[in-house]
Coordinates of N, CA and C in Angstrom, one line a residue:
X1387 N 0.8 -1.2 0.0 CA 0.0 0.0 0.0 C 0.9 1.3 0.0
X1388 N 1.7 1.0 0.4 CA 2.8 2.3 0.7 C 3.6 2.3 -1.1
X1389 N 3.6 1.8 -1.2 CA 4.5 1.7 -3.0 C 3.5 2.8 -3.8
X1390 N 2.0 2.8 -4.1 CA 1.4 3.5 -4.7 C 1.5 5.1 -4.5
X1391 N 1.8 5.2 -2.9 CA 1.7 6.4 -2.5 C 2.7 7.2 -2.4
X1392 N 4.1 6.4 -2.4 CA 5.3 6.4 -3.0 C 5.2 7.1 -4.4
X1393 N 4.6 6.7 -5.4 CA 5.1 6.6 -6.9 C 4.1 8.3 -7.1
X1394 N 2.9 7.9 -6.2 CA 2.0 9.7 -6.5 C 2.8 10.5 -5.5
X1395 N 3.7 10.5 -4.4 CA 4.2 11.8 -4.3 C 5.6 12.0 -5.1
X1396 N 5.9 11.2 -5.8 CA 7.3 11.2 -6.8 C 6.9 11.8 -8.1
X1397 N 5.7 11.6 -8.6 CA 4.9 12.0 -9.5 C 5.0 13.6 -9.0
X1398 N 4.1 13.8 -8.1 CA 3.7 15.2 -7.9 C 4.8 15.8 -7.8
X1399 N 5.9 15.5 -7.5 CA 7.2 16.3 -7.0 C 7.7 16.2 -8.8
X1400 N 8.2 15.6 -9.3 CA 8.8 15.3 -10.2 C 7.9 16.2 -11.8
X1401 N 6.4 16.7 -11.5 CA 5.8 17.6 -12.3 C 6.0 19.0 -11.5
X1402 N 5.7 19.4 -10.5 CA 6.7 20.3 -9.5 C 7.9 21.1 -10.2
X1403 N 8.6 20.1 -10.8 CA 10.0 20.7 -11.2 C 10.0 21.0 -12.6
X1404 N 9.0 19.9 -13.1 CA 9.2 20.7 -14.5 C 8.0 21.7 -14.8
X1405 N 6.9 22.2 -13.9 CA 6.3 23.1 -14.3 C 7.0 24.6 -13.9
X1406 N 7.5 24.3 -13.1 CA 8.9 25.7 -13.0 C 9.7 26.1 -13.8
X1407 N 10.4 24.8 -14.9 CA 11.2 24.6 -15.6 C 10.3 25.3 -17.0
X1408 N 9.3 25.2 -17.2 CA 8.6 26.0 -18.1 C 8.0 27.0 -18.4
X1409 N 7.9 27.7 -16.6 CA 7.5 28.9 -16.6 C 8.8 29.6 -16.7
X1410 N 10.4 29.3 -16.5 CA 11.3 30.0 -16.6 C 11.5 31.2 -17.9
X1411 N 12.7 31.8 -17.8 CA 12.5 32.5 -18.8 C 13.3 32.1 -19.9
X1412 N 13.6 32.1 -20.8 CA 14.3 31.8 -22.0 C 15.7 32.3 -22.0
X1413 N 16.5 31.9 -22.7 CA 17.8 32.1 -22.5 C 18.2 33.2 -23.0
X1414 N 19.0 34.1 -22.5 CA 18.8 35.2 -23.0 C 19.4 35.5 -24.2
X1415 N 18.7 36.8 -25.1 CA 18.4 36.7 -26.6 C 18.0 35.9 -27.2
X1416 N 17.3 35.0 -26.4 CA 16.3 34.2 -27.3 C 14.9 34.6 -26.4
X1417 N 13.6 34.4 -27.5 CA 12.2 34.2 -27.3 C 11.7 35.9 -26.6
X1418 N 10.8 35.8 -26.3 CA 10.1 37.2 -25.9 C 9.7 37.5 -24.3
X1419 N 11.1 37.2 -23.8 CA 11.4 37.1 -22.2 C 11.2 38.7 -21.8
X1420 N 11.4 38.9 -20.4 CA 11.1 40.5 -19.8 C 12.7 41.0 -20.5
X1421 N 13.6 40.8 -20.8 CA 14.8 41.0 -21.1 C 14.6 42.2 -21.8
X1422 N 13.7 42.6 -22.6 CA 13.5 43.8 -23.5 C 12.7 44.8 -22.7
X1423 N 12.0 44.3 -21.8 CA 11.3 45.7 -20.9 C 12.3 45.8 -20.2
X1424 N 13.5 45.2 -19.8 CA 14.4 45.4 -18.6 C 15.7 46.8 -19.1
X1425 N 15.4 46.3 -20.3 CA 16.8 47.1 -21.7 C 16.0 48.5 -21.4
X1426 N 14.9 48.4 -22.2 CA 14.2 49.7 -21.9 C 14.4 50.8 -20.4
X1427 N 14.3 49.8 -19.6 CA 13.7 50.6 -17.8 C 15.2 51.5 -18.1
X1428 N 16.4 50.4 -18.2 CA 17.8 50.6 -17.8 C 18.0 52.1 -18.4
X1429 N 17.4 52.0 -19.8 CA 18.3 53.5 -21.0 C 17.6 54.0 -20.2
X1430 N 16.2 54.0 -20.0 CA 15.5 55.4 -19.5 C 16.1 56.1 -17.9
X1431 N 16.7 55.0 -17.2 CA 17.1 55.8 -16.3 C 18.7 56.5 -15.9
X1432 N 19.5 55.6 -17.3 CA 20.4 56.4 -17.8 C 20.7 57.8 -17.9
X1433 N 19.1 58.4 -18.4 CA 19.1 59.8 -19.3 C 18.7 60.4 -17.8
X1434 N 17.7 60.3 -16.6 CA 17.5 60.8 -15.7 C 18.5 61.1 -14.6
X1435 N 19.8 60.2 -15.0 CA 21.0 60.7 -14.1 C 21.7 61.9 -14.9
X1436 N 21.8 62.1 -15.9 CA 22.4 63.0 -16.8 C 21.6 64.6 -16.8
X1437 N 22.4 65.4 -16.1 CA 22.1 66.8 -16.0 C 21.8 67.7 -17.3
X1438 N 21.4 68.9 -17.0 CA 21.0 69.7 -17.9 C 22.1 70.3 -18.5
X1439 N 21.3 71.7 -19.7 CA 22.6 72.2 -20.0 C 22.4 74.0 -18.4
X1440 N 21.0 73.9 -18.2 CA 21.0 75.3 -17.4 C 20.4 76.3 -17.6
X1441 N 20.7 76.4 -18.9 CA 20.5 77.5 -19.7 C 19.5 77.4 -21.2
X1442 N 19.5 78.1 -21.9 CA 18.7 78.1 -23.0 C 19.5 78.6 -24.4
X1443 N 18.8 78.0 -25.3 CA 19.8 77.9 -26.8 C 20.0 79.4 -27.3
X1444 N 19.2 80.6 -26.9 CA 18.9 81.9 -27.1 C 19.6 82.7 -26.5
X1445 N 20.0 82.1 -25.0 CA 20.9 82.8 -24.0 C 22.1 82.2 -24.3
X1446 N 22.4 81.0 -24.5 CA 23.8 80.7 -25.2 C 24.2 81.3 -26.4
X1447 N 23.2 81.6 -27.6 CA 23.6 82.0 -28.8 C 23.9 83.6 -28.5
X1448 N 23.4 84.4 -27.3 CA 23.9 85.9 -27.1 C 25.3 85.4 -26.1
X1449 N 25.6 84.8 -25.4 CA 26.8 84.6 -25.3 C 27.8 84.6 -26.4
X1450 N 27.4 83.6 -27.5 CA 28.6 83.3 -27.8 C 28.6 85.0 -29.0
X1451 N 27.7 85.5 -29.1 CA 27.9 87.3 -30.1 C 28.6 87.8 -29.4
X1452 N 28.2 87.9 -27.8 CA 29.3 88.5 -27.0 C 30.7 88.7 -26.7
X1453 N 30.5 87.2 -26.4 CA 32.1 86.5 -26.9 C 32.9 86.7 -28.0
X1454 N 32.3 87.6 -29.2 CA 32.7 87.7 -30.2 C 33.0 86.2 -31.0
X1455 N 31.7 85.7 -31.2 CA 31.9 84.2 -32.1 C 31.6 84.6 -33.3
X1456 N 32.7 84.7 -34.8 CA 31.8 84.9 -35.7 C 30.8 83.7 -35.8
X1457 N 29.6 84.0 -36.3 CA 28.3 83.5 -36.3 C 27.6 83.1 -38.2
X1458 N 27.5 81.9 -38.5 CA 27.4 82.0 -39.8 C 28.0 81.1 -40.8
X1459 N 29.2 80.8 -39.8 CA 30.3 80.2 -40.6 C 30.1 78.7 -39.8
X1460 N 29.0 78.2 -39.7 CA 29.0 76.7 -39.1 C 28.2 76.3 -39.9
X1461 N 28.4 74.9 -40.5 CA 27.4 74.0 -41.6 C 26.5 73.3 -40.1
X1462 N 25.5 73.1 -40.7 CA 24.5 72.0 -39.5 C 24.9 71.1 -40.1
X1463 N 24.9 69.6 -39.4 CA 24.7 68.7 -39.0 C 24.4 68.0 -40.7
X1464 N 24.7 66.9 -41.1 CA 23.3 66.1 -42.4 C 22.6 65.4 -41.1
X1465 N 21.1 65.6 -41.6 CA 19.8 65.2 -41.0 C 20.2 63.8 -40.7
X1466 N 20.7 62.8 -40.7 CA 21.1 61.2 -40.1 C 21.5 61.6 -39.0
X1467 N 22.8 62.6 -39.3 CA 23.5 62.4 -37.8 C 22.8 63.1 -36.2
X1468 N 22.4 64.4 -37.6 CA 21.2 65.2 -36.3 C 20.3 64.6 -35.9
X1469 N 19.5 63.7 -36.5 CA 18.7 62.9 -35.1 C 19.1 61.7 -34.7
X1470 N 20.8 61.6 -34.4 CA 21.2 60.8 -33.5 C 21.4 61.6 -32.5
X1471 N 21.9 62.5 -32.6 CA 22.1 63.7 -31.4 C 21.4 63.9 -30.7
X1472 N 21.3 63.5 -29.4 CA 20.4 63.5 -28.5 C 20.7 63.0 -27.1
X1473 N 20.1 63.4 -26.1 CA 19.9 63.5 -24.8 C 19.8 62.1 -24.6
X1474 N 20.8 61.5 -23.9 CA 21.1 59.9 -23.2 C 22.0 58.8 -24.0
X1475 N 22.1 59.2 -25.5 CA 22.7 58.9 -26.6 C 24.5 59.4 -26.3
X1476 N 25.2 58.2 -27.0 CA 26.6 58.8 -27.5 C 27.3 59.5 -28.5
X1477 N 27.7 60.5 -28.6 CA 27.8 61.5 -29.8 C 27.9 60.3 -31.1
X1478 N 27.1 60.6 -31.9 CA 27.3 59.5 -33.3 C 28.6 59.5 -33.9
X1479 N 29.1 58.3 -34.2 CA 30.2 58.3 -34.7 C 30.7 59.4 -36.0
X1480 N 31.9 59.8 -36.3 CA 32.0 60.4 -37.6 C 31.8 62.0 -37.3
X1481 N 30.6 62.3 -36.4 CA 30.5 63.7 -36.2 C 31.7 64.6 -35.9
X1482 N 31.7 66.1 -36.4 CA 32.8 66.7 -36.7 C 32.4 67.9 -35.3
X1483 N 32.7 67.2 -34.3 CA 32.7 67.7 -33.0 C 34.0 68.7 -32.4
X1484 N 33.8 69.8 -32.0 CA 35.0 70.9 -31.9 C 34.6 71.2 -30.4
X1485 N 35.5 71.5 -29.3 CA 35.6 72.5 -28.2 C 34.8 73.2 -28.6
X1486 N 33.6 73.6 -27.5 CA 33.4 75.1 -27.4 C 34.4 76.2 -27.4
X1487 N 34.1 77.5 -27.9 CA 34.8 78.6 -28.2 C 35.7 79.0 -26.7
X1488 N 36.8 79.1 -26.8 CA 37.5 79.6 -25.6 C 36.5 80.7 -24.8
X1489 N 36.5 81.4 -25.6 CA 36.0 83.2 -25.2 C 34.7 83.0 -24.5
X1490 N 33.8 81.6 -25.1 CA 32.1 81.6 -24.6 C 32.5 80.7 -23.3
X1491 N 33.0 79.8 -23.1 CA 33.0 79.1 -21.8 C 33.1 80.1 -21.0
X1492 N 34.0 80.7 -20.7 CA 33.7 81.7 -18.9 C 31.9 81.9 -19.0
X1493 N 31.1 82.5 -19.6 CA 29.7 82.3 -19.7 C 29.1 81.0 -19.5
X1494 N 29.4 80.4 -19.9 CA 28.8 78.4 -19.7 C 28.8 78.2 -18.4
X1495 N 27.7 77.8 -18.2 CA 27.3 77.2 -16.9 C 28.7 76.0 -16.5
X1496 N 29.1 75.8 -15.7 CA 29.9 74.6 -15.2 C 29.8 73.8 -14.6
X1497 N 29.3 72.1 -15.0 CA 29.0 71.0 -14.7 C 30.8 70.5 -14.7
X1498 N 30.6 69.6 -13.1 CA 31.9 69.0 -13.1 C 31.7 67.6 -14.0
X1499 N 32.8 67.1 -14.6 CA 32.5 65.6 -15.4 C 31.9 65.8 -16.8
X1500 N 31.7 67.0 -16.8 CA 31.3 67.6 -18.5 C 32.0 68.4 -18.7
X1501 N 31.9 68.7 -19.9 CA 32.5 69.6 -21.5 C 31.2 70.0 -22.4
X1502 N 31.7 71.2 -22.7 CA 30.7 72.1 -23.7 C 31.2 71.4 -24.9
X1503 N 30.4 71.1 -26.4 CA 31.6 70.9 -27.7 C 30.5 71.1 -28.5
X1504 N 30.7 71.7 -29.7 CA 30.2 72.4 -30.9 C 30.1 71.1 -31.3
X1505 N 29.0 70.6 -32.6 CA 28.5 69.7 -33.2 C 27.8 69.9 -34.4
X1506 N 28.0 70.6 -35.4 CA 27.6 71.3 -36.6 C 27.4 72.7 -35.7
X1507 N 26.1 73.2 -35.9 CA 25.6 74.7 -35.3 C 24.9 74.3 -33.7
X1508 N 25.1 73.3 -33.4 CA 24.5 73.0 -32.0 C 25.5 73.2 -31.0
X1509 N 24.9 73.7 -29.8 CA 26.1 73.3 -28.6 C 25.6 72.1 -27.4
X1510 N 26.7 71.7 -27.1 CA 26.2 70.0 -26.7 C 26.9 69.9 -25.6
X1511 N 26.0 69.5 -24.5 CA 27.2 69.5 -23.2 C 27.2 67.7 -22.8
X1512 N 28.4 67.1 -22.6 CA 29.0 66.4 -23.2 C 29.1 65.7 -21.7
X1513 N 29.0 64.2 -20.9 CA 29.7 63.6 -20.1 C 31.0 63.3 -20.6
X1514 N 32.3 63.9 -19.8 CA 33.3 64.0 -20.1 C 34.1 62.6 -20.6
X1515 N 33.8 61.3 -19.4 CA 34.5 60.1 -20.2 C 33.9 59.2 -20.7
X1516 N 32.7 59.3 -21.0 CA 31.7 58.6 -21.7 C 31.3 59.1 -23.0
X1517 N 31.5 60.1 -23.0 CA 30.9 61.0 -24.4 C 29.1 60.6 -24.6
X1518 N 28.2 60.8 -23.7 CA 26.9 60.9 -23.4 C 26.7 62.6 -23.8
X1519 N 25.9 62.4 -24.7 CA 25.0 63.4 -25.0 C 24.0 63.9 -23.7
X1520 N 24.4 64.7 -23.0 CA 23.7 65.7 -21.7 C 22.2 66.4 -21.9
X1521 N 23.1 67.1 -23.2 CA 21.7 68.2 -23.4 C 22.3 68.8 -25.1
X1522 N 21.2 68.9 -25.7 CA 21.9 70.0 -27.2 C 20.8 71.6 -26.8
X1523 N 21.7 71.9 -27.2 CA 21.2 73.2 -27.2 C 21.4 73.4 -29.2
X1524 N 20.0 73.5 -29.8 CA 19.6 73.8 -31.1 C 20.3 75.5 -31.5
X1525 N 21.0 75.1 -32.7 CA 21.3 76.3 -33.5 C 21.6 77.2 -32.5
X1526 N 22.6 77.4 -32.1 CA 23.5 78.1 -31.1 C 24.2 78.9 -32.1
X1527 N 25.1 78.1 -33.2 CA 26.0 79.0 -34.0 C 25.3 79.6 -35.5
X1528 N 24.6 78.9 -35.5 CA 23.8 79.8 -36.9 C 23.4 81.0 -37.4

């Protein structure tokens, strides 16, 4: 009598383990596991550690007149690379990225761990060893 009762709690134990084994998740990069809402959470709270620029694209572009920037002589961006440019993003490869103007930094707000750098006509404040896009400030040198 004991052998039957034996074999149904080995049974129940033994389905136990593999209904667990089924509800697991998939290995990762494979199948349609939480792995892609998790990618998601991570970038977005990437960009929420990443500070501002402070200031505004209008108040930087009368800095940099001030500063005596000639104004005019900057190509934008080709439209590919300008909407990689962005807030949480790494400057896109290839971009022809310059120091901000000597003369306009003393004006520029000062974030420790960042850099100001010109990016076509945009100004772009920069995580210094990561090269994270902070903030663009639109048509600054235009």
């Amino acid at each position: 009598m004991k052998k039957p009762s034996l074999m149904l709690g080995s049974l129940v134990l033994a389905l136990g383990f593999a209904s667990t084994s089924l509800l697991a998740d998939p290995p990762e990069g494979k199948g349609k596991g939480k792995h892609k809402k998790n990618e998601t959470a991570d970038a977005g709270a990437s960009t929420t550690s990443l500070i501002t620029a402070g200031i505004t694209a209008s108040l930087a572009r009368q800095y940099a007149l001030d500063s005596g920037v000639k104004m005019g002589g900057y190509k934008p961006l080709p439209p590919g690379i300008q909407k990689n440019l962005a807030r949480g993003k790494p400057l896109p490869p290839g971009i022809a990225k310059r120091p901000a103007p000597s003369a306009m930094l003393g004006q520029l707000p000062r974030h420790a761990g960042y850099e100001w750098q010109m990016a076509g006509t945009d100004l772009v404040l920069v995580q210094a060893g990561t090269a994270i896009v902070a903030d663009v400030l639109k048509d600054v040198f235009r």
